[in-house]
Amino acid sequence: MNIAEVAPEVYQAFIAAETGIRKGPLDATVRELVKIRASQINGCLFCIDMHTGEAREHGETEQRIYHLNAWRESRLFTEAERAALAYVEAVTHLDVHNVTDEIWAEVEKHFDEGQRAGLVAISALINLWNRIAVPTRMRFEEA
């Protein structure tokens, strides 16, 4: 099923949300890292392929993309990026206790209120996209 074709109004609403988030103050690199990490957790190959490409367009390196699945062990990520990655992991593994006070305190430490809103929004939106792409078996175009 192609959501864009069968429910164009709904699809356009999701695209509008994405556009609004992109216009916000959240750094593009952080935004793409969050999308990739959530997509890795959710097993969404379509989104992993799309967002690694977009991350590269924003200047992301291959090495950091390779390290993303093990970001806690890597020295390549900033403290702000680590806070965002911890947050998106907690949200993606949604449980009332996953977004701990410590995780949120790190987010508050590294991101202003507008950036935090962007982080919350992009974390929710990428999980929505993953939950559309995985069950509908969206496929990426192989190079």
Short mmCIF file of N, CA and C in Angstrom, two decimals:
data_model
loop_
_atom_site.label_atom_id
_atom_site.label_comp_id
_atom_site.label_asym_id
_atom_site.label_seq_id
_atom_site.Cartn_x
_atom_site.Cartn_y
_atom_site.Cartn_z
N MET A 1 0.84 -1.18 0.00
CA MET A 1 0.00 0.00 0.00
C MET A 1 0.88 1.24 0.00
N ASN A 2 0.48 2.21 -0.78
CA ASN A 2 1.20 3.47 -0.86
C ASN A 2 0.32 4.54 -0.21
N ILE A 3 0.69 4.95 1.01
CA ILE A 3 -0.09 5.93 1.76
C ILE A 3 -0.27 7.22 0.97
N ALA A 4 0.76 7.65 0.27
CA ALA A 4 0.68 8.89 -0.50
C ALA A 4 -0.41 8.82 -1.56
N GLU A 5 -0.63 7.64 -2.11
CA GLU A 5 -1.65 7.47 -3.15
C GLU A 5 -3.04 7.24 -2.57
N VAL A 6 -3.15 6.40 -1.55
CA VAL A 6 -4.48 6.04 -1.04
C VAL A 6 -5.02 7.01 0.00
N ALA A 7 -4.15 7.75 0.65
CA ALA A 7 -4.58 8.73 1.66
C ALA A 7 -3.74 10.00 1.52
N PRO A 8 -3.87 10.70 0.39
CA PRO A 8 -3.00 11.84 0.13
C PRO A 8 -3.11 12.96 1.17
N GLU A 9 -4.29 13.17 1.75
CA GLU A 9 -4.44 14.23 2.75
C GLU A 9 -3.62 13.90 4.00
N VAL A 10 -3.68 12.66 4.41
CA VAL A 10 -2.92 12.23 5.58
C VAL A 10 -1.43 12.33 5.30
N TYR A 11 -1.00 11.83 4.16
CA TYR A 11 0.41 11.88 3.77
C TYR A 11 0.90 13.32 3.74
N GLN A 12 0.13 14.22 3.16
CA GLN A 12 0.54 15.62 3.08
C GLN A 12 0.63 16.25 4.46
N ALA A 13 -0.22 15.83 5.39
CA ALA A 13 -0.12 16.34 6.76
C ALA A 13 1.20 15.91 7.40
N PHE A 14 1.60 14.67 7.15
CA PHE A 14 2.89 14.20 7.68
C PHE A 14 4.04 14.96 7.05
N ILE A 15 3.97 15.21 5.77
CA ILE A 15 5.01 15.97 5.06
C ILE A 15 5.06 17.40 5.60
N ALA A 16 3.91 17.99 5.86
CA ALA A 16 3.88 19.35 6.42
C ALA A 16 4.55 19.38 7.79
N ALA A 17 4.33 18.36 8.59
CA ALA A 17 4.99 18.29 9.90
C ALA A 17 6.51 18.21 9.72
N GLU A 18 6.94 17.38 8.82
CA GLU A 18 8.38 17.24 8.52
C GLU A 18 8.97 18.57 8.07
N THR A 19 8.27 19.26 7.20
CA THR A 19 8.73 20.55 6.70
C THR A 19 8.85 21.56 7.84
N GLY A 20 7.86 21.58 8.72
CA GLY A 20 7.90 22.48 9.86
C GLY A 20 9.07 22.20 10.78
N ILE A 21 9.35 20.95 11.02
CA ILE A 21 10.48 20.56 11.87
C ILE A 21 11.79 21.00 11.22
N ARG A 22 11.91 20.80 9.92
CA ARG A 22 13.13 21.20 9.20
C ARG A 22 13.38 22.70 9.29
N LYS A 23 12.32 23.49 9.36
CA LYS A 23 12.45 24.94 9.45
C LYS A 23 12.79 25.39 10.87
N GLY A 24 12.65 24.52 11.83
CA GLY A 24 12.88 24.86 13.23
C GLY A 24 14.36 24.93 13.57
N PRO A 25 14.66 25.20 14.84
CA PRO A 25 16.04 25.45 15.25
C PRO A 25 16.90 24.20 15.50
N LEU A 26 16.33 23.01 15.42
CA LEU A 26 17.12 21.80 15.67
C LEU A 26 18.13 21.61 14.55
N ASP A 27 19.38 21.41 14.92
CA ASP A 27 20.48 21.22 13.98
C ASP A 27 20.18 20.05 13.03
N ALA A 28 20.45 20.25 11.74
CA ALA A 28 20.18 19.23 10.73
C ALA A 28 20.94 17.94 10.99
N THR A 29 22.16 18.03 11.48
CA THR A 29 22.94 16.82 11.77
C THR A 29 22.28 16.02 12.87
N VAL A 30 21.89 16.68 13.94
CA VAL A 30 21.21 15.99 15.04
C VAL A 30 19.91 15.38 14.54
N ARG A 31 19.17 16.15 13.76
CA ARG A 31 17.89 15.67 13.23
C ARG A 31 18.08 14.37 12.44
N GLU A 32 19.07 14.32 11.58
CA GLU A 32 19.28 13.12 10.76
C GLU A 32 19.83 11.96 11.58
N LEU A 33 20.70 12.23 12.54
CA LEU A 33 21.19 11.16 13.41
C LEU A 33 20.03 10.51 14.17
N VAL A 34 19.12 11.33 14.66
CA VAL A 34 17.95 10.83 15.38
C VAL A 34 17.11 9.95 14.47
N LYS A 35 16.89 10.39 13.24
CA LYS A 35 16.09 9.60 12.30
C LYS A 35 16.76 8.26 11.99
N ILE A 36 18.05 8.30 11.77
CA ILE A 36 18.76 7.05 11.46
C ILE A 36 18.70 6.10 12.65
N ARG A 37 18.96 6.62 13.85
CA ARG A 37 19.01 5.74 15.03
C ARG A 37 17.65 5.10 15.31
N ALA A 38 16.58 5.88 15.25
CA ALA A 38 15.25 5.30 15.45
C ALA A 38 14.95 4.26 14.38
N SER A 39 15.33 4.54 13.16
CA SER A 39 15.08 3.61 12.06
C SER A 39 15.89 2.33 12.22
N GLN A 40 17.10 2.43 12.76
CA GLN A 40 17.88 1.23 13.06
C GLN A 40 17.15 0.38 14.09
N ILE A 41 16.68 1.00 15.15
CA ILE A 41 15.99 0.27 16.21
C ILE A 41 14.73 -0.39 15.67
N ASN A 42 14.00 0.32 14.82
CA ASN A 42 12.74 -0.19 14.30
C ASN A 42 12.91 -1.12 13.10
N GLY A 43 14.14 -1.28 12.62
CA GLY A 43 14.40 -2.17 11.50
C GLY A 43 13.80 -1.67 10.19
N CYS A 44 13.81 -0.35 9.99
CA CYS A 44 13.21 0.23 8.79
C CYS A 44 14.30 0.53 7.77
N LEU A 45 14.57 -0.42 6.91
CA LEU A 45 15.62 -0.28 5.91
C LEU A 45 15.35 0.90 4.98
N PHE A 46 14.10 1.11 4.58
CA PHE A 46 13.75 2.22 3.70
C PHE A 46 14.20 3.54 4.34
N CYS A 47 13.86 3.74 5.61
CA CYS A 47 14.21 4.99 6.29
C CYS A 47 15.71 5.09 6.58
N ILE A 48 16.35 3.99 6.92
CA ILE A 48 17.80 4.02 7.12
C ILE A 48 18.49 4.47 5.84
N ASP A 49 18.09 3.89 4.73
CA ASP A 49 18.70 4.26 3.45
C ASP A 49 18.45 5.74 3.14
N MET A 50 17.22 6.19 3.30
CA MET A 50 16.89 7.58 3.00
C MET A 50 17.66 8.55 3.89
N HIS A 51 17.68 8.29 5.18
CA HIS A 51 18.24 9.28 6.10
C HIS A 51 19.77 9.23 6.19
N THR A 52 20.38 8.10 5.88
CA THR A 52 21.84 8.13 5.78
C THR A 52 22.25 8.96 4.57
N GLY A 53 21.49 8.87 3.50
CA GLY A 53 21.77 9.71 2.33
C GLY A 53 21.58 11.19 2.65
N GLU A 54 20.50 11.52 3.34
CA GLU A 54 20.26 12.91 3.71
C GLU A 54 21.33 13.41 4.69
N ALA A 55 21.75 12.55 5.60
CA ALA A 55 22.81 12.94 6.54
C ALA A 55 24.09 13.26 5.78
N ARG A 56 24.43 12.44 4.81
CA ARG A 56 25.62 12.70 3.99
C ARG A 56 25.51 14.04 3.27
N GLU A 57 24.32 14.36 2.78
CA GLU A 57 24.10 15.65 2.11
C GLU A 57 24.35 16.82 3.06
N HIS A 58 24.13 16.61 4.35
CA HIS A 58 24.37 17.64 5.36
C HIS A 58 25.81 17.58 5.90
N GLY A 59 26.65 16.76 5.28
CA GLY A 59 28.06 16.71 5.65
C GLY A 59 28.44 15.62 6.63
N GLU A 60 27.51 14.73 6.93
CA GLU A 60 27.82 13.63 7.86
C GLU A 60 28.85 12.70 7.24
N THR A 61 29.74 12.16 8.09
CA THR A 61 30.79 11.27 7.59
C THR A 61 30.35 9.81 7.63
N GLU A 62 30.97 9.04 6.77
CA GLU A 62 30.70 7.60 6.76
C GLU A 62 31.04 6.97 8.11
N GLN A 63 32.17 7.37 8.68
CA GLN A 63 32.60 6.75 9.93
C GLN A 63 31.58 6.97 11.04
N ARG A 64 31.04 8.18 11.15
CA ARG A 64 30.03 8.43 12.19
C ARG A 64 28.75 7.64 11.92
N ILE A 65 28.39 7.51 10.67
CA ILE A 65 27.21 6.70 10.34
C ILE A 65 27.46 5.25 10.75
N TYR A 66 28.65 4.75 10.47
CA TYR A 66 28.99 3.37 10.86
C TYR A 66 28.99 3.20 12.38
N HIS A 67 29.38 4.22 13.10
CA HIS A 67 29.46 4.16 14.56
C HIS A 67 28.10 4.36 15.24
N LEU A 68 27.12 4.82 14.52
CA LEU A 68 25.87 5.24 15.13
C LEU A 68 25.20 4.14 15.95
N ASN A 69 25.25 2.93 15.47
CA ASN A 69 24.62 1.83 16.21
C ASN A 69 25.31 1.57 17.55
N ALA A 70 26.54 2.02 17.69
CA ALA A 70 27.29 1.85 18.94
C ALA A 70 27.78 3.21 19.45
N TRP A 71 26.95 4.22 19.38
CA TRP A 71 27.33 5.59 19.70
C TRP A 71 27.86 5.75 21.12
N ARG A 72 27.40 4.95 22.05
CA ARG A 72 27.88 5.07 23.44
C ARG A 72 29.37 4.75 23.55
N GLU A 73 29.85 3.84 22.72
CA GLU A 73 31.25 3.45 22.75
C GLU A 73 32.12 4.34 21.88
N SER A 74 31.52 5.05 20.95
CA SER A 74 32.27 5.88 20.01
C SER A 74 32.62 7.22 20.64
N ARG A 75 33.78 7.73 20.27
CA ARG A 75 34.21 9.06 20.71
C ARG A 75 33.88 10.13 19.68
N LEU A 76 33.15 9.77 18.63
CA LEU A 76 32.92 10.68 17.52
C LEU A 76 31.71 11.59 17.68
N PHE A 77 30.92 11.40 18.73
CA PHE A 77 29.70 12.17 18.89
C PHE A 77 29.83 13.19 20.01
N THR A 78 29.25 14.36 19.79
CA THR A 78 29.28 15.42 20.80
C THR A 78 28.36 15.06 21.97
N GLU A 79 28.49 15.80 23.05
CA GLU A 79 27.61 15.58 24.20
C GLU A 79 26.16 15.87 23.82
N ALA A 80 25.94 16.89 23.01
CA ALA A 80 24.57 17.20 22.57
C ALA A 80 24.01 16.06 21.72
N GLU A 81 24.81 15.55 20.81
CA GLU A 81 24.36 14.43 19.98
C GLU A 81 24.07 13.21 20.85
N ARG A 82 24.89 12.96 21.84
CA ARG A 82 24.66 11.84 22.75
C ARG A 82 23.34 12.00 23.51
N ALA A 83 23.06 13.22 23.94
CA ALA A 83 21.80 13.48 24.64
C ALA A 83 20.62 13.20 23.72
N ALA A 84 20.72 13.66 22.48
CA ALA A 84 19.64 13.43 21.51
C ALA A 84 19.47 11.94 21.20
N LEU A 85 20.58 11.23 21.06
CA LEU A 85 20.50 9.80 20.76
C LEU A 85 19.94 9.00 21.94
N ALA A 86 20.32 9.36 23.14
CA ALA A 86 19.75 8.70 24.32
C ALA A 86 18.24 8.94 24.38
N TYR A 87 17.85 10.17 24.09
CA TYR A 87 16.42 10.51 24.10
C TYR A 87 15.65 9.70 23.05
N VAL A 88 16.13 9.70 21.80
CA VAL A 88 15.38 9.00 20.76
C VAL A 88 15.33 7.50 21.03
N GLU A 89 16.38 6.93 21.60
CA GLU A 89 16.33 5.51 21.95
C GLU A 89 15.26 5.26 23.00
N ALA A 90 15.20 6.13 24.02
CA ALA A 90 14.20 5.96 25.07
C ALA A 90 12.78 6.09 24.51
N VAL A 91 12.57 7.04 23.63
CA VAL A 91 11.25 7.25 23.04
C VAL A 91 10.89 6.10 22.09
N THR A 92 11.85 5.62 21.34
CA THR A 92 11.59 4.55 20.39
C THR A 92 11.26 3.24 21.10
N HIS A 93 11.92 3.00 22.22
CA HIS A 93 11.60 1.83 23.05
C HIS A 93 10.55 2.28 24.07
N LEU A 94 9.46 2.83 23.60
CA LEU A 94 8.50 3.55 24.42
C LEU A 94 8.01 2.74 25.61
N ASP A 95 8.23 3.32 26.75
CA ASP A 95 7.76 2.81 28.03
C ASP A 95 7.73 4.02 28.94
N VAL A 96 6.81 4.05 29.82
CA VAL A 96 6.64 5.22 30.68
C VAL A 96 7.91 5.57 31.45
N HIS A 97 8.77 4.60 31.68
CA HIS A 97 9.97 4.85 32.47
C HIS A 97 11.24 5.05 31.64
N ASN A 98 11.15 5.00 30.34
CA ASN A 98 12.35 5.08 29.51
C ASN A 98 12.97 6.46 29.44
N VAL A 99 12.16 7.50 29.34
CA VAL A 99 12.71 8.85 29.30
C VAL A 99 12.87 9.30 30.75
N THR A 100 14.01 8.93 31.29
CA THR A 100 14.28 9.21 32.69
C THR A 100 14.56 10.69 32.91
N ASP A 101 14.54 11.09 34.16
CA ASP A 101 14.89 12.47 34.50
C ASP A 101 16.31 12.79 34.05
N GLU A 102 17.20 11.81 34.13
CA GLU A 102 18.58 12.02 33.73
C GLU A 102 18.69 12.26 32.22
N ILE A 103 17.97 11.46 31.45
CA ILE A 103 17.98 11.64 30.00
C ILE A 103 17.44 13.02 29.65
N TRP A 104 16.32 13.39 30.25
CA TRP A 104 15.73 14.70 29.93
C TRP A 104 16.62 15.84 30.40
N ALA A 105 17.28 15.68 31.54
CA ALA A 105 18.19 16.72 32.03
C ALA A 105 19.33 16.95 31.05
N GLU A 106 19.84 15.90 30.44
CA GLU A 106 20.90 16.04 29.43
C GLU A 106 20.37 16.76 28.20
N VAL A 107 19.15 16.46 27.81
CA VAL A 107 18.54 17.16 26.68
C VAL A 107 18.42 18.65 27.01
N GLU A 108 17.93 18.95 28.20
CA GLU A 108 17.79 20.36 28.61
C GLU A 108 19.13 21.07 28.68
N LYS A 109 20.15 20.36 29.06
CA LYS A 109 21.49 20.93 29.17
C LYS A 109 22.05 21.36 27.81
N HIS A 110 21.72 20.64 26.77
CA HIS A 110 22.36 20.84 25.47
C HIS A 110 21.48 21.51 24.42
N PHE A 111 20.19 21.60 24.66
CA PHE A 111 19.27 22.15 23.66
C PHE A 111 18.36 23.19 24.29
N ASP A 112 18.16 24.30 23.58
CA ASP A 112 17.22 25.30 24.08
C ASP A 112 15.80 24.80 23.87
N GLU A 113 14.83 25.57 24.35
CA GLU A 113 13.44 25.11 24.33
C GLU A 113 12.94 24.79 22.91
N GLY A 114 13.26 25.64 21.95
CA GLY A 114 12.86 25.39 20.57
C GLY A 114 13.50 24.15 20.00
N GLN A 115 14.78 23.95 20.29
CA GLN A 115 15.47 22.75 19.83
C GLN A 115 14.89 21.50 20.49
N ARG A 116 14.54 21.61 21.77
CA ARG A 116 13.92 20.47 22.45
C ARG A 116 12.59 20.11 21.80
N ALA A 117 11.82 21.13 21.46
CA ALA A 117 10.54 20.87 20.77
C ALA A 117 10.81 20.15 19.45
N GLY A 118 11.82 20.58 18.72
CA GLY A 118 12.18 19.92 17.47
C GLY A 118 12.61 18.48 17.68
N LEU A 119 13.39 18.24 18.74
CA LEU A 119 13.84 16.89 19.05
C LEU A 119 12.66 15.98 19.39
N VAL A 120 11.76 16.47 20.21
CA VAL A 120 10.57 15.69 20.56
C VAL A 120 9.75 15.40 19.30
N ALA A 121 9.56 16.43 18.48
CA ALA A 121 8.75 16.27 17.26
C ALA A 121 9.38 15.31 16.27
N ILE A 122 10.68 15.45 16.01
CA ILE A 122 11.32 14.59 15.01
C ILE A 122 11.40 13.15 15.51
N SER A 123 11.56 12.97 16.81
CA SER A 123 11.58 11.61 17.37
C SER A 123 10.23 10.94 17.19
N ALA A 124 9.16 11.69 17.42
CA ALA A 124 7.82 11.15 17.21
C ALA A 124 7.55 10.89 15.74
N LEU A 125 7.95 11.84 14.89
CA LEU A 125 7.64 11.72 13.47
C LEU A 125 8.40 10.58 12.80
N ILE A 126 9.67 10.39 13.14
CA ILE A 126 10.40 9.29 12.50
C ILE A 126 9.83 7.94 12.94
N ASN A 127 9.40 7.86 14.18
CA ASN A 127 8.76 6.61 14.61
C ASN A 127 7.45 6.38 13.87
N LEU A 128 6.71 7.45 13.59
CA LEU A 128 5.50 7.34 12.78
C LEU A 128 5.85 6.83 11.38
N TRP A 129 6.85 7.45 10.75
CA TRP A 129 7.26 7.02 9.40
C TRP A 129 7.70 5.56 9.41
N ASN A 130 8.48 5.16 10.43
CA ASN A 130 8.92 3.76 10.52
C ASN A 130 7.73 2.82 10.62
N ARG A 131 6.71 3.24 11.35
CA ARG A 131 5.54 2.40 11.56
C ARG A 131 4.63 2.36 10.34
N ILE A 132 4.87 3.24 9.39
CA ILE A 132 4.20 3.14 8.08
C ILE A 132 5.05 2.29 7.14
N ALA A 133 6.34 2.59 7.08
CA ALA A 133 7.21 1.95 6.09
C ALA A 133 7.43 0.47 6.36
N VAL A 134 7.61 0.06 7.61
CA VAL A 134 7.90 -1.34 7.90
C VAL A 134 6.70 -2.25 7.58
N PRO A 135 5.52 -2.00 8.11
CA PRO A 135 4.42 -2.92 7.82
C PRO A 135 3.92 -2.88 6.38
N THR A 136 4.12 -1.74 5.69
CA THR A 136 3.71 -1.69 4.28
C THR A 136 4.82 -2.14 3.35
N ARG A 137 5.94 -2.51 3.94
CA ARG A 137 7.08 -3.07 3.21
C ARG A 137 7.60 -2.14 2.11
N MET A 138 7.76 -0.87 2.49
CA MET A 138 8.32 0.09 1.53
C MET A 138 9.74 -0.34 1.20
N ARG A 139 10.12 -0.19 -0.03
CA ARG A 139 11.44 -0.60 -0.50
C ARG A 139 12.20 0.61 -1.01
N PHE A 140 13.49 0.58 -0.80
CA PHE A 140 14.35 1.64 -1.34
C PHE A 140 14.85 1.21 -2.72
N GLU A 141 15.22 2.18 -3.50
CA GLU A 141 15.76 1.92 -4.83
C GLU A 141 17.24 1.58 -4.70
N GLU A 142 17.61 0.39 -5.08
CA GLU A 142 19.01 -0.02 -5.00
C GLU A 142 19.81 0.69 -6.08
N ALA A 143 21.01 1.11 -5.70
CA ALA A 143 21.88 1.84 -6.63
C ALA A 143 22.50 0.90 -7.65
#
